[in-house]
Coordinates of C-alpha atoms in Angstrom, one line a residue:
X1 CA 115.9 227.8 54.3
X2 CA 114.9 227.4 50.9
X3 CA 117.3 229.1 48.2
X4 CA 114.6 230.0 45.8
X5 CA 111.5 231.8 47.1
X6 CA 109.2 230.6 44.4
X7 CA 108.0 234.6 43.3
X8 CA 105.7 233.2 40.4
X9 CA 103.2 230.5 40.5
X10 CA 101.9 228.2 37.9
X11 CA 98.0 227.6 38.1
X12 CA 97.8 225.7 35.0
X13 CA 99.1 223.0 33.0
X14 CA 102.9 223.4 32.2
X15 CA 104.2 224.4 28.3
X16 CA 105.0 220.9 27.5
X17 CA 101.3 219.5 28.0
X18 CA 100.3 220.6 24.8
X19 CA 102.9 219.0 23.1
X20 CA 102.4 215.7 24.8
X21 CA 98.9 215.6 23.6
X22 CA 97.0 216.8 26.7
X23 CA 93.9 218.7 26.5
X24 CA 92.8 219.5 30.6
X25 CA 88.9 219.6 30.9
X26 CA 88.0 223.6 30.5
X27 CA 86.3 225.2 32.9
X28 CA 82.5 224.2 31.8
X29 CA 83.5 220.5 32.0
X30 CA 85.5 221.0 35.3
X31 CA 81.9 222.6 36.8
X32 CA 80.3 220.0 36.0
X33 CA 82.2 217.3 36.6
X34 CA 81.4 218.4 40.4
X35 CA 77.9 218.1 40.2
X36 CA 75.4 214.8 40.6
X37 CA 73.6 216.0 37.0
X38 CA 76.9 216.1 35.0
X39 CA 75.5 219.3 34.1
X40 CA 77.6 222.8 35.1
X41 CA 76.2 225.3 37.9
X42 CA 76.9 228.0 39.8
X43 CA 78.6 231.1 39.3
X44 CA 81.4 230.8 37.1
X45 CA 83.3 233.8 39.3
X46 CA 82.5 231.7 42.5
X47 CA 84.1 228.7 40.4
X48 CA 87.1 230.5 39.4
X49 CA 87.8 231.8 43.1
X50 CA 87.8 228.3 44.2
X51 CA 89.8 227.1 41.3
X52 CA 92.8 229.4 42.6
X53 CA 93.2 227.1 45.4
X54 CA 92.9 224.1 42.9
X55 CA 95.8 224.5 40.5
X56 CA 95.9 222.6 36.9
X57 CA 97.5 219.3 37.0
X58 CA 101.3 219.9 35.8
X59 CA 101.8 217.7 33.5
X60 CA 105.9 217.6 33.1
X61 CA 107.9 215.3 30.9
X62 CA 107.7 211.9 31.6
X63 CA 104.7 212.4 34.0
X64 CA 102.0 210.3 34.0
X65 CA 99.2 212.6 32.1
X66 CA 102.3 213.1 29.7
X67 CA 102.8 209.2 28.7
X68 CA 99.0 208.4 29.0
X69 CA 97.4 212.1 27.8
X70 CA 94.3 210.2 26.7
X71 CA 93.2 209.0 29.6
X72 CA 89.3 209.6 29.6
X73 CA 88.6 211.6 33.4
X74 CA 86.6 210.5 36.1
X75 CA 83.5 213.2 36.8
X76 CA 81.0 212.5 39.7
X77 CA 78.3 211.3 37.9
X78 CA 80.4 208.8 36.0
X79 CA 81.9 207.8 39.4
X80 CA 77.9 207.8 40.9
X81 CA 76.9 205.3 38.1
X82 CA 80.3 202.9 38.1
X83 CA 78.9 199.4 38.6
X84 CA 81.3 198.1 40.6
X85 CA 81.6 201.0 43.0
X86 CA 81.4 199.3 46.6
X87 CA 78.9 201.2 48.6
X88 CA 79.6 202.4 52.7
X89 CA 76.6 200.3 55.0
X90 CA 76.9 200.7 58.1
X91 CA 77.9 197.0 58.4
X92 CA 80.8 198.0 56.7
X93 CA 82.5 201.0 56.8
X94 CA 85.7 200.7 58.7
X95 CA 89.4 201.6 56.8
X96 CA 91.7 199.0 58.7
X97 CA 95.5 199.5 58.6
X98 CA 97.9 196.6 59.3
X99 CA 101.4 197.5 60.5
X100 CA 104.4 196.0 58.3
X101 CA 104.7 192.4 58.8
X102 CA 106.4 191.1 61.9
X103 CA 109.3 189.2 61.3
X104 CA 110.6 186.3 63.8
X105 CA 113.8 187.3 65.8
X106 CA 116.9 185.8 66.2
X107 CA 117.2 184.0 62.9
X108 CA 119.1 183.7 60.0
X109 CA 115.8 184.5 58.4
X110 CA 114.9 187.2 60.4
X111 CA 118.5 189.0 59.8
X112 CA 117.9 188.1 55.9
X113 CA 114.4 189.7 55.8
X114 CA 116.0 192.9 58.2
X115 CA 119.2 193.8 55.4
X116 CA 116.5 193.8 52.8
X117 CA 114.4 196.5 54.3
X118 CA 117.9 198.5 54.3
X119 CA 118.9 200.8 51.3
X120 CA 122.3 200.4 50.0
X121 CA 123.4 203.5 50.8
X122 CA 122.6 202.8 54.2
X123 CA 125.9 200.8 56.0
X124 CA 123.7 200.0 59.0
X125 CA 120.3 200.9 60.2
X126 CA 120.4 204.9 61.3
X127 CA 120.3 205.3 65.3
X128 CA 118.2 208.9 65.1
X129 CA 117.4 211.2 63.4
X130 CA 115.3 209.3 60.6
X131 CA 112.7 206.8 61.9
X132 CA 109.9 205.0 59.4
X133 CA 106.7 206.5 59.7
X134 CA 104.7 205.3 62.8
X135 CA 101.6 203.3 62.4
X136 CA 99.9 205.5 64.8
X137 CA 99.9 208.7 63.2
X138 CA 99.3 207.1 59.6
X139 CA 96.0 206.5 61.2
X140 CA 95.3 209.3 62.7
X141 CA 96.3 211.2 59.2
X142 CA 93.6 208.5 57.6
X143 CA 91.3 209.5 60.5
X144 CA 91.4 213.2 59.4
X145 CA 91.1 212.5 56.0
X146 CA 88.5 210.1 55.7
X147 CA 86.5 211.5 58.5
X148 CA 83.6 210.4 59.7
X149 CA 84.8 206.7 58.5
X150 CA 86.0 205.3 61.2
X151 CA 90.1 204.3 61.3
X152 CA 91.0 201.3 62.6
X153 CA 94.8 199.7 63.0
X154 CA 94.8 195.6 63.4
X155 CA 98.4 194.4 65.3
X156 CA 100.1 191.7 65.0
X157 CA 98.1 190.6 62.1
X158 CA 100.5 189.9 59.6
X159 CA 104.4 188.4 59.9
X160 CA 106.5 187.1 57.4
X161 CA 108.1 183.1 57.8
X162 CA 110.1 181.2 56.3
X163 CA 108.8 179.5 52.8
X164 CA 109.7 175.7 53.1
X165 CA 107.1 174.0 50.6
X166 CA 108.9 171.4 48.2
X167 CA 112.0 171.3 50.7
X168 CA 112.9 170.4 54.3
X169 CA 115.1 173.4 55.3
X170 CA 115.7 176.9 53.3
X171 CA 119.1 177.5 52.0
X172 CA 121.2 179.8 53.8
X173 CA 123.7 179.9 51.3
X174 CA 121.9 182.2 48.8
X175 CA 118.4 184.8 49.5
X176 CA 115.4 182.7 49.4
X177 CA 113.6 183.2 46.0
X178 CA 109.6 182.8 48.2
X179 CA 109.1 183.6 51.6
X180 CA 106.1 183.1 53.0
X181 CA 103.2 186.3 54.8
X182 CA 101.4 184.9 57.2
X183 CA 97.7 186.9 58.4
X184 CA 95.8 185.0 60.5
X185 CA 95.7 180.8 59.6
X186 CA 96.5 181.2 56.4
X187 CA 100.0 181.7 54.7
X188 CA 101.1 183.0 51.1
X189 CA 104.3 182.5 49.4
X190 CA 106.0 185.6 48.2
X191 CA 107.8 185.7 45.5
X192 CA 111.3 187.7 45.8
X193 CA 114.0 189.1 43.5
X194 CA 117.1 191.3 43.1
X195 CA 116.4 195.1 43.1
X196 CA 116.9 196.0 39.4
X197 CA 118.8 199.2 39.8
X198 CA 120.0 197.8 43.0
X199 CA 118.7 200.6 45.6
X200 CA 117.7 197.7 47.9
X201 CA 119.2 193.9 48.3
X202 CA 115.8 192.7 47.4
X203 CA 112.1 193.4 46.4
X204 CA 109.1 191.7 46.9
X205 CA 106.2 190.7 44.4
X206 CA 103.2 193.5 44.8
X207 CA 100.5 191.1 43.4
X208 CA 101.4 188.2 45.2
X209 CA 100.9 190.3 48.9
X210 CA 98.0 192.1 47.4
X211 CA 96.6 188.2 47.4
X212 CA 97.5 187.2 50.7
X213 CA 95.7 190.9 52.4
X214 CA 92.4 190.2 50.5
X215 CA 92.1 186.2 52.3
X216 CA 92.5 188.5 55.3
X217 CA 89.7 191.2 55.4
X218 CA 87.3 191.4 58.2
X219 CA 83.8 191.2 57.8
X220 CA 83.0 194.9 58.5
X221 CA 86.0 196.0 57.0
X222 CA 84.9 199.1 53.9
X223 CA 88.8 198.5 52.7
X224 CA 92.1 197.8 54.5
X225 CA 95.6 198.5 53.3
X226 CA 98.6 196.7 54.6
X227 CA 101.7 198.7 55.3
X228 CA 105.5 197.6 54.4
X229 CA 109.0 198.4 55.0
X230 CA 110.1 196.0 52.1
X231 CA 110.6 197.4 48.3
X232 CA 107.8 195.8 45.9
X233 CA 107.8 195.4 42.0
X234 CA 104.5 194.6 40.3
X235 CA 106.1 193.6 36.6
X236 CA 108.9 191.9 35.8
X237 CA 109.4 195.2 33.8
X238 CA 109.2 197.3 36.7
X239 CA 112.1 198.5 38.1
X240 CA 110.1 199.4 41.7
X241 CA 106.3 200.2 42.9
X242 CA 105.3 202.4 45.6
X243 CA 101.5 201.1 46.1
X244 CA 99.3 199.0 44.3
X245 CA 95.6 199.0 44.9
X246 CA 92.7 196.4 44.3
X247 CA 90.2 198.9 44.4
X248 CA 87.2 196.1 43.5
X249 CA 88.5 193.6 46.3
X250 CA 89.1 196.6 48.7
X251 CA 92.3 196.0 49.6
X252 CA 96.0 198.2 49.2
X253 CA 99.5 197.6 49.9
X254 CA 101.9 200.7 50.3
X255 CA 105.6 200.5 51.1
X256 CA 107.7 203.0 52.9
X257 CA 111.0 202.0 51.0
X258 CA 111.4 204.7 48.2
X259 CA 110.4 207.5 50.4
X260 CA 113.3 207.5 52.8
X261 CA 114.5 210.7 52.6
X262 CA 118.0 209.7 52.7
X263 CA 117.3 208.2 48.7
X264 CA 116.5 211.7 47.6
X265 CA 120.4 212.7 46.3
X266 CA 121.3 209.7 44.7
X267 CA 118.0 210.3 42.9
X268 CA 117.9 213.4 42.4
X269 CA 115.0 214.8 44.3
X270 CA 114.5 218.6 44.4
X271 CA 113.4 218.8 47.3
X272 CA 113.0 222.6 47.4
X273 CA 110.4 221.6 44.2
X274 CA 107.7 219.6 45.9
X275 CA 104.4 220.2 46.8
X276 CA 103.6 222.7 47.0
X277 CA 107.0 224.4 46.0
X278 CA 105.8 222.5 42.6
X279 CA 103.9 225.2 41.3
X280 CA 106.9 227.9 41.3
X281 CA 106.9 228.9 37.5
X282 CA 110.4 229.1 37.6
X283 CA 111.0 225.8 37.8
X284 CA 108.3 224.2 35.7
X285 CA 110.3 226.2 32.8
X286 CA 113.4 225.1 33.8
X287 CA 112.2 221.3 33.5
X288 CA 110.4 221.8 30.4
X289 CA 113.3 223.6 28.7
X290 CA 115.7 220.7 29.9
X291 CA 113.3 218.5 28.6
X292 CA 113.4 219.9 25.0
X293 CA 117.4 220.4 25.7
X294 CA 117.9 217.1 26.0
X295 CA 115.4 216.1 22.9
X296 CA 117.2 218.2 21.0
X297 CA 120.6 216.7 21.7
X298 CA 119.2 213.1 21.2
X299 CA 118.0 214.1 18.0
X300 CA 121.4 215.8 16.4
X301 CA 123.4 212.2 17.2
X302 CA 120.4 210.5 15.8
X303 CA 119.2 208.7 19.1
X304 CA 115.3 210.2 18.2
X305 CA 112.9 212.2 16.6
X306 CA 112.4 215.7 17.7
X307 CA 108.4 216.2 18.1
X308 CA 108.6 220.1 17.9
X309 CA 111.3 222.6 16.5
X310 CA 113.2 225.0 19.1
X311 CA 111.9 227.8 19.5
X312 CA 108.4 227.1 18.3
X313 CA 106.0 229.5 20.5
X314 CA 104.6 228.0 23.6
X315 CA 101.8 229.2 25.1
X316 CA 102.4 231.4 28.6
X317 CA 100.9 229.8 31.2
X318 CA 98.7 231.1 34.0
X319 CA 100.6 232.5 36.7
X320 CA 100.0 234.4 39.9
X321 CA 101.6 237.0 41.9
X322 CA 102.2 236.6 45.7
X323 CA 99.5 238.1 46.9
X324 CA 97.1 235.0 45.6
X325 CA 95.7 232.0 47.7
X326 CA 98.3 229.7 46.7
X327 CA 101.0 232.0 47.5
X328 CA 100.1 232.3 51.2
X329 CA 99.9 228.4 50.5
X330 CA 104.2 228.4 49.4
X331 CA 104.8 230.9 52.5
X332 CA 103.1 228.9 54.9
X333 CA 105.3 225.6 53.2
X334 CA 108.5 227.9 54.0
X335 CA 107.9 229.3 57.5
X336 CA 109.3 226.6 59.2
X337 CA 112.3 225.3 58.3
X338 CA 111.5 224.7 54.9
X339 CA 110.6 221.5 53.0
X340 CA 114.1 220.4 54.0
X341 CA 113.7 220.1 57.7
X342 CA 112.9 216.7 59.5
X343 CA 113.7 213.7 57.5
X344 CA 111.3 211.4 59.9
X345 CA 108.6 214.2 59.0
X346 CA 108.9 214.5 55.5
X347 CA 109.5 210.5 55.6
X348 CA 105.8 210.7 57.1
X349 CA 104.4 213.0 55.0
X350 CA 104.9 211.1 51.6
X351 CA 103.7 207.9 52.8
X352 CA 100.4 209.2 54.3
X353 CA 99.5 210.9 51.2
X354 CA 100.2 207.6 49.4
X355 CA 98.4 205.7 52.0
X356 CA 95.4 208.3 51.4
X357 CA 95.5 207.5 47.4
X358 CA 95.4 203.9 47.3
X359 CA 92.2 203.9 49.7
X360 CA 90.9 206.3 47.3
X361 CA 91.1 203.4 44.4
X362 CA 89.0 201.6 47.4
X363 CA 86.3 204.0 47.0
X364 CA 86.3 203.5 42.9
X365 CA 88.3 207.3 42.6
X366 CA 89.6 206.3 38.9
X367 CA 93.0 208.9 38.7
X368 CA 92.5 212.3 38.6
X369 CA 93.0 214.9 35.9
X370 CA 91.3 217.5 35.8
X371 CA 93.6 219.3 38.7
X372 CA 96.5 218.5 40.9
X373 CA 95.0 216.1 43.2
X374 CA 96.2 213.2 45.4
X375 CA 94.7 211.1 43.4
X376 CA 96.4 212.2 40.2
X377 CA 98.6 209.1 38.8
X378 CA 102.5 209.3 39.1
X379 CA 104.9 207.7 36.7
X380 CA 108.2 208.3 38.9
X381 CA 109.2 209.7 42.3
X382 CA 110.0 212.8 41.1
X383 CA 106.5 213.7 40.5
X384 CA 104.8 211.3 43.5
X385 CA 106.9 214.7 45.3
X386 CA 105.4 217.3 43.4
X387 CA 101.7 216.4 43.3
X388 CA 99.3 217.4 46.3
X389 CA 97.5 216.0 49.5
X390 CA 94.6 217.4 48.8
X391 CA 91.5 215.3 47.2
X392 CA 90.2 218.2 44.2
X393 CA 86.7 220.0 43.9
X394 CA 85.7 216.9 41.8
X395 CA 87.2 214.4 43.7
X396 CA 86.0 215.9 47.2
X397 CA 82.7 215.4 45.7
X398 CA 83.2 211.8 45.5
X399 CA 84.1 211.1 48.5
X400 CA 81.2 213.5 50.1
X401 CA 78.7 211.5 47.8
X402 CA 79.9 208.7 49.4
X403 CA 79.5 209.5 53.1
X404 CA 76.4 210.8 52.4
X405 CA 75.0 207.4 50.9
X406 CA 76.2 206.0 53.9
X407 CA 73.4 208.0 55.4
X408 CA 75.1 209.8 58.7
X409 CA 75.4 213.6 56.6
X410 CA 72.5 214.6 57.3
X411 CA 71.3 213.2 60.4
X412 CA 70.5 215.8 63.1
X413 CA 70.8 218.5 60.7
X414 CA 74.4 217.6 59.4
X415 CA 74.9 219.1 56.1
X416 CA 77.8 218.4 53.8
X417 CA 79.6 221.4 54.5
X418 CA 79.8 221.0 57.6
X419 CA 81.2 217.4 57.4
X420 CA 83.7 219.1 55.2
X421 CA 84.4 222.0 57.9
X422 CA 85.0 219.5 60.3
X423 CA 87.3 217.0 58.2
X424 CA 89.4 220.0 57.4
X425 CA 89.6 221.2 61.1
X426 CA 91.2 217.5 61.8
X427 CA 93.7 217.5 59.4
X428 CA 94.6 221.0 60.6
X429 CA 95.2 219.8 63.8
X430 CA 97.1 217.0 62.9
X431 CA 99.4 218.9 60.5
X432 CA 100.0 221.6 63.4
X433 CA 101.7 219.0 65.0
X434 CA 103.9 218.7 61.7
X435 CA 104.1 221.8 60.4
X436 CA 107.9 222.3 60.6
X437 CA 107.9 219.5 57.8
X438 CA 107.4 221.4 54.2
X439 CA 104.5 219.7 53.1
X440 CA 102.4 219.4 56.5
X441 CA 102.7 223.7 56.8
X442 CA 102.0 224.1 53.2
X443 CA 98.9 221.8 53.6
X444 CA 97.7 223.5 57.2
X445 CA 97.8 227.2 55.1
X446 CA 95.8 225.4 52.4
X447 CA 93.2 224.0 54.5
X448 CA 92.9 227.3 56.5
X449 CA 92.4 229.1 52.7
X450 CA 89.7 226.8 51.9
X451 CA 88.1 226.9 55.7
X452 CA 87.8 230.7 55.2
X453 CA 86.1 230.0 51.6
X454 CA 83.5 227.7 53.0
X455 CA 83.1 230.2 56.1
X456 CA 82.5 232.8 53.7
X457 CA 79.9 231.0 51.6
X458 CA 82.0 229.5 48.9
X459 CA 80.1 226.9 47.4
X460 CA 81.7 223.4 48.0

């Protein structure tokens, strides 16, 4: 069980966003950043009552919305007029999955490309108790998620062989510096290279698979998003990268390989601080005061430049008491076993919200700040852990817009709300099957709060 019972909530941005430069949307803005018009609507009580199941984005040190503050947000009718939005027809509209590349048995190669996909701290691959996240309920996540789009997986698509252009036979004697990914006839080097802060034996080169998956999409494909058990880098400056998305071309990539659950102590991971454990107000003042602790040292030895004296006010933020929405949200996280329980399930849990997030760029969803939102950006693992599987009020709207266009809404009477109804029904199914797992029994007491909004009239 969880040590700290998380007594008072945060609902807003954290003390430290102010002095990182970040201004959230108020309220007005957030209304109508929901609606078609850009214009706000509604009752602003109805608005707020929603809101208390939307919390503020955090906004931490060294988050994302903390190193880029600026960055201009995404409202509906911006997303609605984005040129290069790819619409749903109903030619194509199907989100295909392919499984991590196969890789040929029996081989030097194959035992090369194996150790890899194995974490240092890992002697040998683990026998039970911690399995990669199956391919089959990734897609039936996606098939909640994205309902109605239809969720397709495509086998034994996509293997990885040997790279032998320029030389007879690979060396054996030292890691290939290009392997090759195979999908379909065609095959596209790789490039590979040491892990930088060594947590795996190797990495492979985000932009160069990103290339091979787009040669590979099907005709009726809306977006596909190839799956991998191998760590990626992007940059040469990057030390690792979860997911990369070419949102234009359609096409994502999304590795398992930082979220094994075994990774969390050597870095750090609070795991009893994750979503939605996040919000505990406790703790976003704990990492805001360490924050300013450590500023503070670095400044007295002259390593930097304080931005802010000690003990300068800082505004109180928005909390709740335990009888409020997202409080039945934290109980519902801990009535299992906690967010500790189930390595396999909490393995599965952060890569289908990833999975769900790169699709988004698919659908043009730019990053999202005006709440905590899947599709919020994330500058570290630390905060990939602490941000929500949820799409936001403005978000939702989105992606409602753009079933709708796809013209099956409001056939036969279908309405919006009740595609919503019935795409949050799914996922509660599917996270009933998880909901020992912290995050899937936090997110089945979510959905059930917002069911009983929309059952009670709540405007969407």
């Amino acid at each position: 069980m969880s040590s700290c019972q998380h007594e008072t909530l945060l609902l807003d941005v954290s003390p430290h966003a102010a002095e990182a430069g970040f201004a959230r949307p108020p309220l007005a803005k957030r209304k109508a950043a929901t609606t078609a018009s850009g214009r706000a609507s509604g009752s602003t009580a109805d608005h707020l009552r929603l809101e208390s199941l939307f919390p503020g984005p955090l906004v931490l040190p060294d988050d994302c919305l903390a190193i880029d503050p600026k960055e201009p947000p995404q409202s509906l009718r911006s997303w609605t007029n984005e040129k290069l939005r790819n619409p749903f027809t109903q030619e194509r509209k199907t989100i295909y999955i392919v499984p991590a590349p196969d890789v040929p048995s029996r081989t030097v190669f194959s035992r090369t490309l194996q150790s890899w996909a194995l974490p240092f701290v890992l002697q040998a691959p683990l026998k039970e108790g911690c399995d990669t996240p199956k391919v089959k309920y990734i897609r039936n996540y996606l098939d909640a998620f994205y309902h109605p789009l239809p969720v397709r997986t495509l086998p034994n698509m996509a293997r990885f062989v040997p790279w032998t252009e320029g030389k007879s036979k690979p060396s054996s004697k030292e890691p290939p510096q290009h392997i090759g990914l195979q999908m379909g006839d065609n095959v596209t080097r790789i490039t590979t290279r040491p892990c930088p802060d060594e947590t795996y034996p190797r990495q492979l080169n985000l932009n160069d698979m990103l290339d091979a998956v787009i040669e590979a999409l099907p005709d009726d494909a809306y977006a596909l998003v190839m799956l991998t058990e191998h760590d990626l880098y992007e940059d040469d400056d990057d030390d690792f990268c979860c997911g990369r998305a070419y949102g234009n071309s359609r096409v994502a990539v999304v590795s398992s390989a930082r979220y094994h659950p075994l990774l969390d102590k050597p870095t750090d991971i609070d795991r009893e601080h994750t979503w939605p454990f996040s919000h505990c107000d406790a703790y976003v003042r704990r990492v805001c005061r360490d924050a300013e602790d450590a500023e503070a040292a670095d400044s007295t030895t002259g390593g930097g430049t304080k931005r802010r004296k000690l003990g300068s006010p800082v505004p109180d933020p928005d909390t709740t008491p335990t009888e409020q929405p997202m409080a039945r949200v934290i109980r519902a996280g801990l009535g299992g076993s906690g967010p500790n329980h189930s390595p396999t399930g909490m393995w599965l849990a952060r890569m289908v919200r990833t999975v769900a997030h790169e699709l988004g760029h698919c659908l043009c969803l730019d990053h999202c700040s005006y709440y905590a939102c899947v599709m919020q950006g994330t500058a570290g693992m630390a905060e990939d852990l602490r941000q929500p599987p949820y799409l936001c009020l403005v978000c939702e709207a989105k992606l409602a817009r753009a079933v709708r266009d796809l013209g099956e809404v409001h056939q036969d009477g279908v309405g919006e709300g009740e595609v919503l109804l019935k795409r949050y029904e799914r996922l509660v199914r599917f996270c009933t099957l998880w909901e020992t797992v912290g995050m899937f029994g936090a997110y089945r007491g979510w959905l059930q709060e917002r069911i009983a909004m929309l059952k009670e009239g709540s405007p969407l």
